[in-house]
């Protein structure tokens, strides 16, 4: 089953196109261990309303990570 909110707090890298076009995704929770979000990782996720990043987080964001949100 696809969840509405994606809790990926333990993820180090969100790969290229990992959630691209996921039309049911409404929220993204990222954690301290995140090092990079690659190209178009969350592109075309049209229902995303909330993205939570920890204050201390400074990941490397690739081109068009959140394209067409």
PDB file of C-alpha atoms in Angstrom:
ATOM      1  CA  UNK A   1       0.000   0.000   0.000  1.00  0.00           C
ATOM      2  CA  UNK A   2       1.214   3.499  -0.811  1.00  0.00           C
ATOM      3  CA  UNK A   3       1.184   5.828   2.178  1.00  0.00           C
ATOM      4  CA  UNK A   4       0.044   9.450   2.020  1.00  0.00           C
ATOM      5  CA  UNK A   5       3.014  10.649   4.090  1.00  0.00           C
ATOM      6  CA  UNK A   6       6.566   9.474   3.494  1.00  0.00           C
ATOM      7  CA  UNK A   7       8.735   9.198   6.625  1.00  0.00           C
ATOM      8  CA  UNK A   8      12.293   8.783   5.392  1.00  0.00           C
ATOM      9  CA  UNK A   9      14.146  10.093   8.443  1.00  0.00           C
ATOM     10  CA  UNK A  10      16.752   7.317   8.274  1.00  0.00           C
ATOM     11  CA  UNK A  11      17.520   7.781   4.584  1.00  0.00           C
ATOM     12  CA  UNK A  12      20.962   9.139   3.591  1.00  0.00           C
ATOM     13  CA  UNK A  13      20.303   9.715  -0.114  1.00  0.00           C
ATOM     14  CA  UNK A  14      17.001  10.075  -1.965  1.00  0.00           C
ATOM     15  CA  UNK A  15      17.865   8.765  -5.412  1.00  0.00           C
ATOM     16  CA  UNK A  16      17.130  10.296  -8.791  1.00  0.00           C
ATOM     17  CA  UNK A  17      13.402  10.084  -9.558  1.00  0.00           C
ATOM     18  CA  UNK A  18      12.763   8.017  -6.407  1.00  0.00           C
ATOM     19  CA  UNK A  19       9.223   9.334  -5.869  1.00  0.00           C
ATOM     20  CA  UNK A  20       8.692  11.029  -9.237  1.00  0.00           C
ATOM     21  CA  UNK A  21       5.023  11.168 -10.160  1.00  0.00           C
ATOM     22  CA  UNK A  22       3.800   9.728  -6.859  1.00  0.00           C
ATOM     23  CA  UNK A  23       0.345  11.258  -6.999  1.00  0.00           C
ATOM     24  CA  UNK A  24      -0.737  10.040  -3.547  1.00  0.00           C
ATOM     25  CA  UNK A  25       2.175  11.601  -1.641  1.00  0.00           C
ATOM     26  CA  UNK A  26       1.015  14.526   0.538  1.00  0.00           C
ATOM     27  CA  UNK A  27       3.840  14.935   3.053  1.00  0.00           C
ATOM     28  CA  UNK A  28       7.590  14.305   3.255  1.00  0.00           C
ATOM     29  CA  UNK A  29       9.517  13.951   6.541  1.00  0.00           C
ATOM     30  CA  UNK A  30      13.308  14.044   6.163  1.00  0.00           C
ATOM     31  CA  UNK A  31      15.864  13.421   8.909  1.00  0.00           C
ATOM     32  CA  UNK A  32      19.280  14.436  10.206  1.00  0.00           C
ATOM     33  CA  UNK A  33      21.063  11.631   8.336  1.00  0.00           C
ATOM     34  CA  UNK A  34      20.091  12.971   4.890  1.00  0.00           C
ATOM     35  CA  UNK A  35      23.124  13.907   2.788  1.00  0.00           C
ATOM     36  CA  UNK A  36      21.640  14.476  -0.664  1.00  0.00           C
ATOM     37  CA  UNK A  37      18.425  14.621  -2.656  1.00  0.00           C
ATOM     38  CA  UNK A  38      19.080  13.760  -6.285  1.00  0.00           C
ATOM     39  CA  UNK A  39      17.523  15.064  -9.496  1.00  0.00           C
ATOM     40  CA  UNK A  40      13.727  14.940  -9.736  1.00  0.00           C
ATOM     41  CA  UNK A  41      13.447  12.866  -6.547  1.00  0.00           C
ATOM     42  CA  UNK A  42      10.023  14.360  -5.781  1.00  0.00           C
ATOM     43  CA  UNK A  43       9.182  15.816  -9.205  1.00  0.00           C
ATOM     44  CA  UNK A  44       5.538  15.764 -10.317  1.00  0.00           C
ATOM     45  CA  UNK A  45       4.283  14.859  -6.824  1.00  0.00           C
ATOM     46  CA  UNK A  46       1.333  17.168  -7.292  1.00  0.00           C
ATOM     47  CA  UNK A  47      -0.377  16.636  -3.918  1.00  0.00           C
ATOM     48  CA  UNK A  48       2.592  17.375  -1.633  1.00  0.00           C
ATOM     49  CA  UNK A  49       1.518  19.982   0.910  1.00  0.00           C
ATOM     50  CA  UNK A  50       4.200  19.563   3.597  1.00  0.00           C
ATOM     51  CA  UNK A  51       7.946  19.003   3.521  1.00  0.00           C
ATOM     52  CA  UNK A  52       9.648  18.785   6.926  1.00  0.00           C
ATOM     53  CA  UNK A  53      13.412  19.265   7.118  1.00  0.00           C
ATOM     54  CA  UNK A  54      15.358  19.412  10.396  1.00  0.00           C
ATOM     55  CA  UNK A  55      16.855  22.852  11.112  1.00  0.00           C
ATOM     56  CA  UNK A  56      20.401  21.528  11.120  1.00  0.00           C
ATOM     57  CA  UNK A  57      20.018  19.853   7.746  1.00  0.00           C
ATOM     58  CA  UNK A  58      22.001  21.171   4.805  1.00  0.00           C
ATOM     59  CA  UNK A  59      21.661  18.484   2.130  1.00  0.00           C
ATOM     60  CA  UNK A  60      22.899  18.778  -1.404  1.00  0.00           C
ATOM     61  CA  UNK A  61      19.886  19.343  -3.640  1.00  0.00           C
ATOM     62  CA  UNK A  62      20.170  18.390  -7.272  1.00  0.00           C
ATOM     63  CA  UNK A  63      18.463  20.014 -10.243  1.00  0.00           C
ATOM     64  CA  UNK A  64      14.645  19.967 -10.267  1.00  0.00           C
ATOM     65  CA  UNK A  65      14.303  17.994  -7.009  1.00  0.00           C
ATOM     66  CA  UNK A  66      10.777  19.315  -6.434  1.00  0.00           C
ATOM     67  CA  UNK A  67       9.884  20.191 -10.050  1.00  0.00           C
ATOM     68  CA  UNK A  68       6.201  20.785 -10.754  1.00  0.00           C
ATOM     69  CA  UNK A  69       5.016  20.538  -7.145  1.00  0.00           C
TER      70      UNK A  69
END
